[in-house]
XYZ file of C-alpha atoms in Angstrom:
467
model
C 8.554 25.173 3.176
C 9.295 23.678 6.832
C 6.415 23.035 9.310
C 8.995 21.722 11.770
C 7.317 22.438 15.332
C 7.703 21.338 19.148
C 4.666 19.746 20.704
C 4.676 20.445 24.239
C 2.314 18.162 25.769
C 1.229 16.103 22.994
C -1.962 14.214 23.150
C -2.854 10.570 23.848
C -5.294 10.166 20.311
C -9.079 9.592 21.383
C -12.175 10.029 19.261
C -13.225 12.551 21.555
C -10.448 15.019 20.748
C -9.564 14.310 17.126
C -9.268 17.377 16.040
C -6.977 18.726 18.854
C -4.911 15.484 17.862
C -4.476 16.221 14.137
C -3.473 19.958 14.980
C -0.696 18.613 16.874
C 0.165 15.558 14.472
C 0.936 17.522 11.388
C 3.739 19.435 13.615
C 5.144 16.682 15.579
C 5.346 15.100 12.075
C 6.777 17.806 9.872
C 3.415 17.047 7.358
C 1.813 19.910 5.341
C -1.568 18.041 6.130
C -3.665 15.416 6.976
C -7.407 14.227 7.052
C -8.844 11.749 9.020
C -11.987 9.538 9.984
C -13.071 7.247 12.310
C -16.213 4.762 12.434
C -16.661 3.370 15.772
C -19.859 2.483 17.865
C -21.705 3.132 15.073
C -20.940 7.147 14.883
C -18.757 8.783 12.160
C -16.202 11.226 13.618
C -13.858 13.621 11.583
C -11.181 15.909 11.516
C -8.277 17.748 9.115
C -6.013 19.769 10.093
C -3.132 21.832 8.122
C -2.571 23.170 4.239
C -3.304 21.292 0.944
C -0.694 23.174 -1.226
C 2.023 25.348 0.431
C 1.878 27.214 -2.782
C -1.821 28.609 -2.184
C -2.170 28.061 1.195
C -5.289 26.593 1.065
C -6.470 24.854 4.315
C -7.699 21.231 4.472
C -10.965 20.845 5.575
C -12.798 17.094 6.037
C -14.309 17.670 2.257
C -11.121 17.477 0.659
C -9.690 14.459 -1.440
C -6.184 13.443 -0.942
C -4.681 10.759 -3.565
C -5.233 7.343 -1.802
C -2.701 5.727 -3.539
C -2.490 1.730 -3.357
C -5.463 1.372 -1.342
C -6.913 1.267 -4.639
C -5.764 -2.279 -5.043
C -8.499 -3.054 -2.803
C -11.108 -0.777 -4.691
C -9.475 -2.615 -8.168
C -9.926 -6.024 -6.514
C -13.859 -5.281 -5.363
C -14.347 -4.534 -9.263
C -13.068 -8.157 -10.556
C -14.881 -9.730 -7.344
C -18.239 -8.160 -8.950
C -16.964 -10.070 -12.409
C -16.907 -12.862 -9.813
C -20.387 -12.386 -8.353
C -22.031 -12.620 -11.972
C -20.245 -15.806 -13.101
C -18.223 -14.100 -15.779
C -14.942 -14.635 -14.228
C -13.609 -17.446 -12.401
C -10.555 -16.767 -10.048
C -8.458 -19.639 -10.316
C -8.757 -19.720 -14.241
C -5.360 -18.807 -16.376
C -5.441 -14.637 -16.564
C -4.973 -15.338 -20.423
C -8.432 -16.433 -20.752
C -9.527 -13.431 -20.643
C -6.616 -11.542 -21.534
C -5.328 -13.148 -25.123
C -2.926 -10.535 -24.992
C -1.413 -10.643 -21.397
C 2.464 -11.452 -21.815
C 5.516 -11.818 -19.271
C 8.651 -12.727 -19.971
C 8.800 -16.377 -18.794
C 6.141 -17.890 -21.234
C 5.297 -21.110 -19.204
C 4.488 -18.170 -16.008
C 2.511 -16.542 -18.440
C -0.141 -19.383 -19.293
C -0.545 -20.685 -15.737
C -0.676 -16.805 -13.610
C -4.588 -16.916 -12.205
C -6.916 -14.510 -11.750
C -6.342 -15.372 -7.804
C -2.839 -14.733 -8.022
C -3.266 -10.867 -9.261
C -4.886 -10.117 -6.393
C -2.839 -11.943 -3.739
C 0.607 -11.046 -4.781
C 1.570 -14.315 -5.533
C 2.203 -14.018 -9.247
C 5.748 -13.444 -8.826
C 5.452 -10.658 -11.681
C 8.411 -8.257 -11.330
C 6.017 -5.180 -9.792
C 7.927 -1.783 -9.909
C 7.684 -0.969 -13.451
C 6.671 2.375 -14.311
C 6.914 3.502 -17.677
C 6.287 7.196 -18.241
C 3.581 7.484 -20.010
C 3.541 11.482 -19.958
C 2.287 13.007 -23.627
C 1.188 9.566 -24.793
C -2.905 9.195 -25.558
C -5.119 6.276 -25.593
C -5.830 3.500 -23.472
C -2.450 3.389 -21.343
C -3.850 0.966 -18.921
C -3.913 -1.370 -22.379
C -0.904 -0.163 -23.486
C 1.104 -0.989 -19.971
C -0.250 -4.306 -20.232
C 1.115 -4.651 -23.445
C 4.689 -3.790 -22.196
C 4.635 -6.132 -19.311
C 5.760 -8.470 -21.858
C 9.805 -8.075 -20.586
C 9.186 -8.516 -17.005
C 10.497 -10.738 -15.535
C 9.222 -13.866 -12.609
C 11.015 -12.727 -9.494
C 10.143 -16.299 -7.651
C 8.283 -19.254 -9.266
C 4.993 -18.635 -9.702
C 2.649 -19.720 -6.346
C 5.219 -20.472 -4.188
C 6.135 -16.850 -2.430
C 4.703 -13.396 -1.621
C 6.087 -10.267 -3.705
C 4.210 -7.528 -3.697
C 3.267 -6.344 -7.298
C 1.747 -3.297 -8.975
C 2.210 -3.930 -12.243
C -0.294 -7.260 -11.805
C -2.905 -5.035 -10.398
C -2.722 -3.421 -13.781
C -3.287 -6.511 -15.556
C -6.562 -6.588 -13.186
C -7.376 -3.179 -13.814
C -7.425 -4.189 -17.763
C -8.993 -7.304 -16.940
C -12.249 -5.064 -15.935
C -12.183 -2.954 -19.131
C -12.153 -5.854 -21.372
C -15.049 -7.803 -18.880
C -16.846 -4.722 -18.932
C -16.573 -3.155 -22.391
C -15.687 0.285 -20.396
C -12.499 1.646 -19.105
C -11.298 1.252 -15.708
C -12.160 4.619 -14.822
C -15.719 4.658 -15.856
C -16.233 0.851 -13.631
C -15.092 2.566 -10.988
C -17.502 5.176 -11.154
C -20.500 3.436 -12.159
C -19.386 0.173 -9.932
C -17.825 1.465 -7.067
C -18.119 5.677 -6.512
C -21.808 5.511 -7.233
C -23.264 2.558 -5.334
C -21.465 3.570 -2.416
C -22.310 7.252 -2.342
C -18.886 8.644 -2.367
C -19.767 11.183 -4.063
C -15.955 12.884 -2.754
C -14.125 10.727 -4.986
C -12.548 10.889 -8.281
C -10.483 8.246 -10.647
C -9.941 9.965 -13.870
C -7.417 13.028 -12.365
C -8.863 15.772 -14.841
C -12.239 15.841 -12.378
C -9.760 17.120 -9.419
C -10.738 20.353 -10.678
C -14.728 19.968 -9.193
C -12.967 19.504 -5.472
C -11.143 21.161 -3.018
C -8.509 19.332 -3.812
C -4.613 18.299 -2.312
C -1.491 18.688 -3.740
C 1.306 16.115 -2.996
C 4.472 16.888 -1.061
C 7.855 15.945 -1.623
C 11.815 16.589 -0.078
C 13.244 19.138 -1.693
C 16.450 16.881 -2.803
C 17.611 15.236 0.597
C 16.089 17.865 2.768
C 13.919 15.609 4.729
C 12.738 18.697 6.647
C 11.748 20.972 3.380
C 8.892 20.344 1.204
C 8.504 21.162 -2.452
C 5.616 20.056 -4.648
C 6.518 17.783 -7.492
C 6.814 18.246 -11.399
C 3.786 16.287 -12.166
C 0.301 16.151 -9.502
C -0.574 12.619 -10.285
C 1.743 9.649 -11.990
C 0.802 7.602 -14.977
C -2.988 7.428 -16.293
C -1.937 3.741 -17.185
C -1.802 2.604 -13.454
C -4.522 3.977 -12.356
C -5.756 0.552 -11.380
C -2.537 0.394 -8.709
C -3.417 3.691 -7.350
C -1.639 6.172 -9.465
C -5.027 8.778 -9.354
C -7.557 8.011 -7.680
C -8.638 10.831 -4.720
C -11.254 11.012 -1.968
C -12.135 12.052 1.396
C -11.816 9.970 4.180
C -14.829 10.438 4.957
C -15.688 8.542 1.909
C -12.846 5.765 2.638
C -14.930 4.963 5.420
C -18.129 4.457 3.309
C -16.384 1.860 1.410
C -14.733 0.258 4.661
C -18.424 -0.194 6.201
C -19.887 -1.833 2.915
C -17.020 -4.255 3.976
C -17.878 -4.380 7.756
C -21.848 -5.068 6.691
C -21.308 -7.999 4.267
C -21.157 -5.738 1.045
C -24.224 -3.676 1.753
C -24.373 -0.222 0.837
C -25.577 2.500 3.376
C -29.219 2.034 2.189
C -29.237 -1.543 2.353
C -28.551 -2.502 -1.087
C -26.284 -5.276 -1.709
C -22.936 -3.733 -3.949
C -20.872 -6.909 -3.303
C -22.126 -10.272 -2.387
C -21.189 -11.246 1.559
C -19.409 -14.529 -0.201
C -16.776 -12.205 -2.073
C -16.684 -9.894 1.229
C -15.378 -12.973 3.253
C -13.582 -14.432 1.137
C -11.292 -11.050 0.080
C -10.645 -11.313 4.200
C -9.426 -15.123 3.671
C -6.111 -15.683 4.027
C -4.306 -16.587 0.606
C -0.662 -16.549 2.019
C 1.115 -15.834 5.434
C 3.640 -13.319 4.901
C 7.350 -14.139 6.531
C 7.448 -13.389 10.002
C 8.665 -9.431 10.261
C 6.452 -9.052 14.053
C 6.684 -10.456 16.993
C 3.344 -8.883 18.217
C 1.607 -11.245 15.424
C 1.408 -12.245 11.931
C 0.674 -10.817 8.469
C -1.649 -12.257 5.670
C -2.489 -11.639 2.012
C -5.766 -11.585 1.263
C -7.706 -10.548 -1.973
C -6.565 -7.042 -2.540
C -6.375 -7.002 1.471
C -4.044 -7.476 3.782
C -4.418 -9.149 7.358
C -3.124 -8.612 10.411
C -3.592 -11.060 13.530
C -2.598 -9.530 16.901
C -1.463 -11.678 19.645
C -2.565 -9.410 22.189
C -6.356 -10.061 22.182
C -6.125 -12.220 19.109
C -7.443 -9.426 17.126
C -7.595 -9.236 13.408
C -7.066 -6.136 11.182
C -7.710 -6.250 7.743
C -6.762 -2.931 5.266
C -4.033 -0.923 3.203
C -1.884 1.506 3.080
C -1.045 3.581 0.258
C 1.977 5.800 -1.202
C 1.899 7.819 -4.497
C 3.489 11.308 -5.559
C 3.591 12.937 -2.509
C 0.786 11.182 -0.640
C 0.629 8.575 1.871
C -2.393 6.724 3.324
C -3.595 3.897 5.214
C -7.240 2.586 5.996
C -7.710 0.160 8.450
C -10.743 -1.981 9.096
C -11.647 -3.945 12.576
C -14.330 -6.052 11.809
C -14.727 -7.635 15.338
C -15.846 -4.361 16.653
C -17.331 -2.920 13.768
C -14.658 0.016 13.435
C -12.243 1.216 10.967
C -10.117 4.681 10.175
C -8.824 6.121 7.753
C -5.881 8.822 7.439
C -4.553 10.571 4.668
C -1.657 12.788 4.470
C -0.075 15.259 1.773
C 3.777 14.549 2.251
C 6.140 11.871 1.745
C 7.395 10.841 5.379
C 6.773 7.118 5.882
C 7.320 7.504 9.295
C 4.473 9.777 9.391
C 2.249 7.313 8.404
C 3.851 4.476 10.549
C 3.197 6.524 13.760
C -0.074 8.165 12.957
C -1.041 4.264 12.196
C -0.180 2.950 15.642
C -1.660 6.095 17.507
C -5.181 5.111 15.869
C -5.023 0.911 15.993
C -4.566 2.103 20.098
C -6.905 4.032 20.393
C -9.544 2.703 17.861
C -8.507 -0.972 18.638
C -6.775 -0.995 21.404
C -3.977 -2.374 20.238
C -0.387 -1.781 21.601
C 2.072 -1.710 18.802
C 5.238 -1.560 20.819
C 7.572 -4.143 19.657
C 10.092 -5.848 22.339
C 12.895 -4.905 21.455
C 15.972 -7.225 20.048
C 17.643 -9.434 23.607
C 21.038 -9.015 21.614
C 22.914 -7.093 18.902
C 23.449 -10.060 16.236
C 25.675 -12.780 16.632
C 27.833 -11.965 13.086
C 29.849 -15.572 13.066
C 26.638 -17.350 12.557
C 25.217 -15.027 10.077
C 28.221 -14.093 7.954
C 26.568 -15.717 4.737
C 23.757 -12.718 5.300
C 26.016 -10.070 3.758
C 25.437 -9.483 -0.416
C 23.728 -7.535 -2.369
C 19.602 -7.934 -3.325
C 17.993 -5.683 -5.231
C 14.656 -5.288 -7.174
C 13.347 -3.325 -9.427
C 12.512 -0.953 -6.197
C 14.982 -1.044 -4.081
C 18.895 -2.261 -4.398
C 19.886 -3.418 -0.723
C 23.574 -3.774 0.441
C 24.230 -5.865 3.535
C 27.807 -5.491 5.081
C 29.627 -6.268 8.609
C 31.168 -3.148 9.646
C 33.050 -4.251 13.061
C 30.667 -5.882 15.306
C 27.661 -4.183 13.627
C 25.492 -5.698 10.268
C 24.370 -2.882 8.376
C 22.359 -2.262 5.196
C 22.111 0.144 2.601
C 18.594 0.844 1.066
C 19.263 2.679 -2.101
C 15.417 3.587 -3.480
C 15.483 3.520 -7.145
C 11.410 4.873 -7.924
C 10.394 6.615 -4.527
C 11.949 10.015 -3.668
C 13.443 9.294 -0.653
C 16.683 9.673 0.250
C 19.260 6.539 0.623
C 18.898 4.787 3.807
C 21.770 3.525 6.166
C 20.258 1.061 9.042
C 21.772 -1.506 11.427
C 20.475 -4.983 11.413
C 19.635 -6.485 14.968
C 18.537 -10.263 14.854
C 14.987 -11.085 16.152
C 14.658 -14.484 15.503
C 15.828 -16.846 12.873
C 16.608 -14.855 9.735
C 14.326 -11.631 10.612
C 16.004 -8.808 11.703
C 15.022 -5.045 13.197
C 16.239 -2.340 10.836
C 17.334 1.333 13.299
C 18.399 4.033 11.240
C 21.193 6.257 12.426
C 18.919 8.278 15.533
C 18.370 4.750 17.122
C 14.838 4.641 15.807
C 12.935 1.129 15.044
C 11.949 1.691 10.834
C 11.898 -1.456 9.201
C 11.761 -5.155 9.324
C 13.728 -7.471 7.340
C 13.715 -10.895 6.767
C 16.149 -13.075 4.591
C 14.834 -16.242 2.823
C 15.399 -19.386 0.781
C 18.234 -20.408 2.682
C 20.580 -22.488 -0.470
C 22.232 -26.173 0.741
C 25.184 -24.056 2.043
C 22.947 -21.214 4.022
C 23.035 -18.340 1.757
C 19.833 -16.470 1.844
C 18.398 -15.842 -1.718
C 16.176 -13.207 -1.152
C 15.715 -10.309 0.959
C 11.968 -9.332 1.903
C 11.671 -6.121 2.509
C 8.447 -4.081 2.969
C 6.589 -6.803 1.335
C 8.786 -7.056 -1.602
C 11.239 -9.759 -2.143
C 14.791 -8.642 -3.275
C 16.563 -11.788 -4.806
C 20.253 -12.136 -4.160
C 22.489 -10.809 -7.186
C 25.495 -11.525 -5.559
């Protein structure tokens, strides 16, 4: 199915005509569907627009739950912060203190990895490891932990930013052995309940109680024709990361306010202590530079944004899972925050539908200046190699006067993507695909004594140099 459509006079996104706006979005877009809501000024506003499953046809309305995807990091990291609030864990204590069992491949990583460090990306754990777990029973959360034991440190332990599911599993586990329950059940009883989303699921086998939507994904490398995948939901063993979990946005924004009002739930009943609040919104790490509009924290389960213009902060996160992509967004200055989910894999769906709300929510202007000068390839020669991941494998060439890159995707379902490189400053670079369009930023890092990057960082993931 193609929902490929002309908008005519498209609309400047307010609050006051939400609606209108997400009946044009999911055309300009080419999205099956989206749902949306905003908290501003104190009033909820809502809107949803388009189909859940172009197999039924059924239409999205503002009740139903759309896989969020890795916002559940942040959900995950509330759940050891809890642990936190009752003295039971400490962050900065060894993860094997509580884990016995918790095993990576570099032995001296594994005995010095903190509790912190899961939640702030710092760990250095190899992330993009997913096993499929499809026909297996039992605890798979526990059982993925168990098989983390061959991955490997991607950058010393402490010393960088990688972002990394796989250690948000180890926290996920780290709640069911705290808690004597599985992750699923904490998150009901600790999370879903307190907070009154009661549009919200964990375990995938309650989708069935909910009008419920069905990812979206290219049929083959037909960006403009969607298929549902084989499967409606990826492993049950990182679930923790974001692999099931569903809700409204409506309900998003119930857990975004307990945040905005120091961990307070909507009758005034204290679900996270204001200390573990603030301190999830401290920053743990700046991120490399990939903005010249401002700069990027991690936080705890969080991430941070600090705007120049206004000197306005942003804390949330986005999300991506089979077929699904996501982003909630919290202002705490001026008490706002929005959330958006959609039901198709087009990253640039989410990038745009992102920068229409921070403007009009925030008032933020997202336009990035563009590059003064194509780059200057005699000075950055060394740049070219090849850095790959277990995500991504990224080629960097000079092709005439041009640097390119080519961004093969080894776990998402996107196609391969061919982008020139223009220099921004230093070693960051803006990434245009082959219409012209602005998609990425990329920085190189870890400069050796004879200036050859060692890592690429690339959509928060670092891709170290293999040759």
């Amino acid at each position: 199915m193609s929902v490929t459509g002309q908008v005519a006079n498209p609309l400047v996104l307010s609050v006051e005509n939400l609606q209108a706006y997400a009946d044009q979005a999911i055309v300009k877009h080419n999205i099956p569907a989206m749902s949306v809501a905003v908290w501003k000024d104190g009033v909820l506003t809502q809107a949803a627009a388009g189909c859940l499953n172009i197999n039924t046809g059924v239409e999205a309305t503002t009740d139903a739950i759309f896989q969020i995807g890795s916002i559940t990091k942040v959900m995950t990291t509330c759940l050891v912060m809890q642990l936190v609030d009752e003295g039971r864990v400490n962050l900065d204590k060894p993860v094997v203190h509580y884990l016995r069992d918790f095993m990576i491949a570099d032995a001296e990583a594994t005995q010095s990895i903190t509790v912190r460090q899961l939640l702030n990306h710092t760990n250095g754990i190899a992330g993009d490891y997913f096993p499929d777990d499809e026909g297996h029973e039992g605890n798979l959360i526990a059982r993925f932990v168990d098989r983390c034991s061959f991955l490997p440190l991607v950058h010393p332990v402490g010393e960088m930013y990688s972002y990394s599911n796989a250690a948000f599993c180890v926290a996920g586990r780290l709640v069911e052995v705290m808690r004597g329950m599985s992750w699923f059940q904490a998150m009901s009883e600790y999370l879903f309940e307190p907070l009154g989303m009661a549009h919200s699921i964990a375990d995938p086998k309650e989708m069935i109680r909910f009008r419920t939507a069905m990812g979206h994904v290219y049929d083959g490398n037909n960006t403009d024709r969607w298929v549902l995948p084989e499967r409606a939901f990826l492993s049950l063993g990182q679930a923790p990361v974001g692999s099931t979990p569903a809700m409204s946005a409506e309900n998003l924004i119930r857990f975004a306010r307990a945040h905005l009002e120091g961990g307070l739930n909507q009758q005034g009943q204290s679900w996270l202590s204001p200390e573990s609040v603030k301190q999830m919104q401290v920053s743990q790490m700046e991120l490399p530079k990939t903005s010249l509009l401002g700069t990027k924290h991690a936080g705890l389960g969080w991430g941070m944004n600090t705007y120049q213009a206004g000197n306005i902060k942003t804390v949330g996160h986005g999300g991506g899972t089979h077929g699904f992509y996501s982003m909630l967004q919290v202002i705490p200055e001026q008490n706002a925050a929005f959330a958006i989910l959609t039901n198709g894999t087009r990253p640039s769906a989410i990038g745009g539908l992102t920068a229409d709300f921070l403007s009009a929510v925030g008032g933020l202007n997202l336009q990035e200046p563009e590059p003064a000068s194509t780059t200057a390839l005699a000075a950055l020669e060394k740049i070219t190699g090849e850095y790959e991941c277990l995500d991504t494998l990224i080629k960097v060439t000079s092709t005439g006067d041009k640097l390119m890159a080519n961004i093969l995707y080894k776990i998402d379902p996107l196609p391969p993507l061919d982008v020139e490189l223009r220099h921004v400053e230093d070693l960051s670079f803006a990434a245009y695909n082959s219409r012209g369009e602005r998609c990425l930023a990329i920085v190189f890092l870890k400069p050796n004594e004879s200036g050859v990057p060692q890592y690429v960082f690339n959509g928060g993931r670092l891709n170290p140099r293999i040759r």
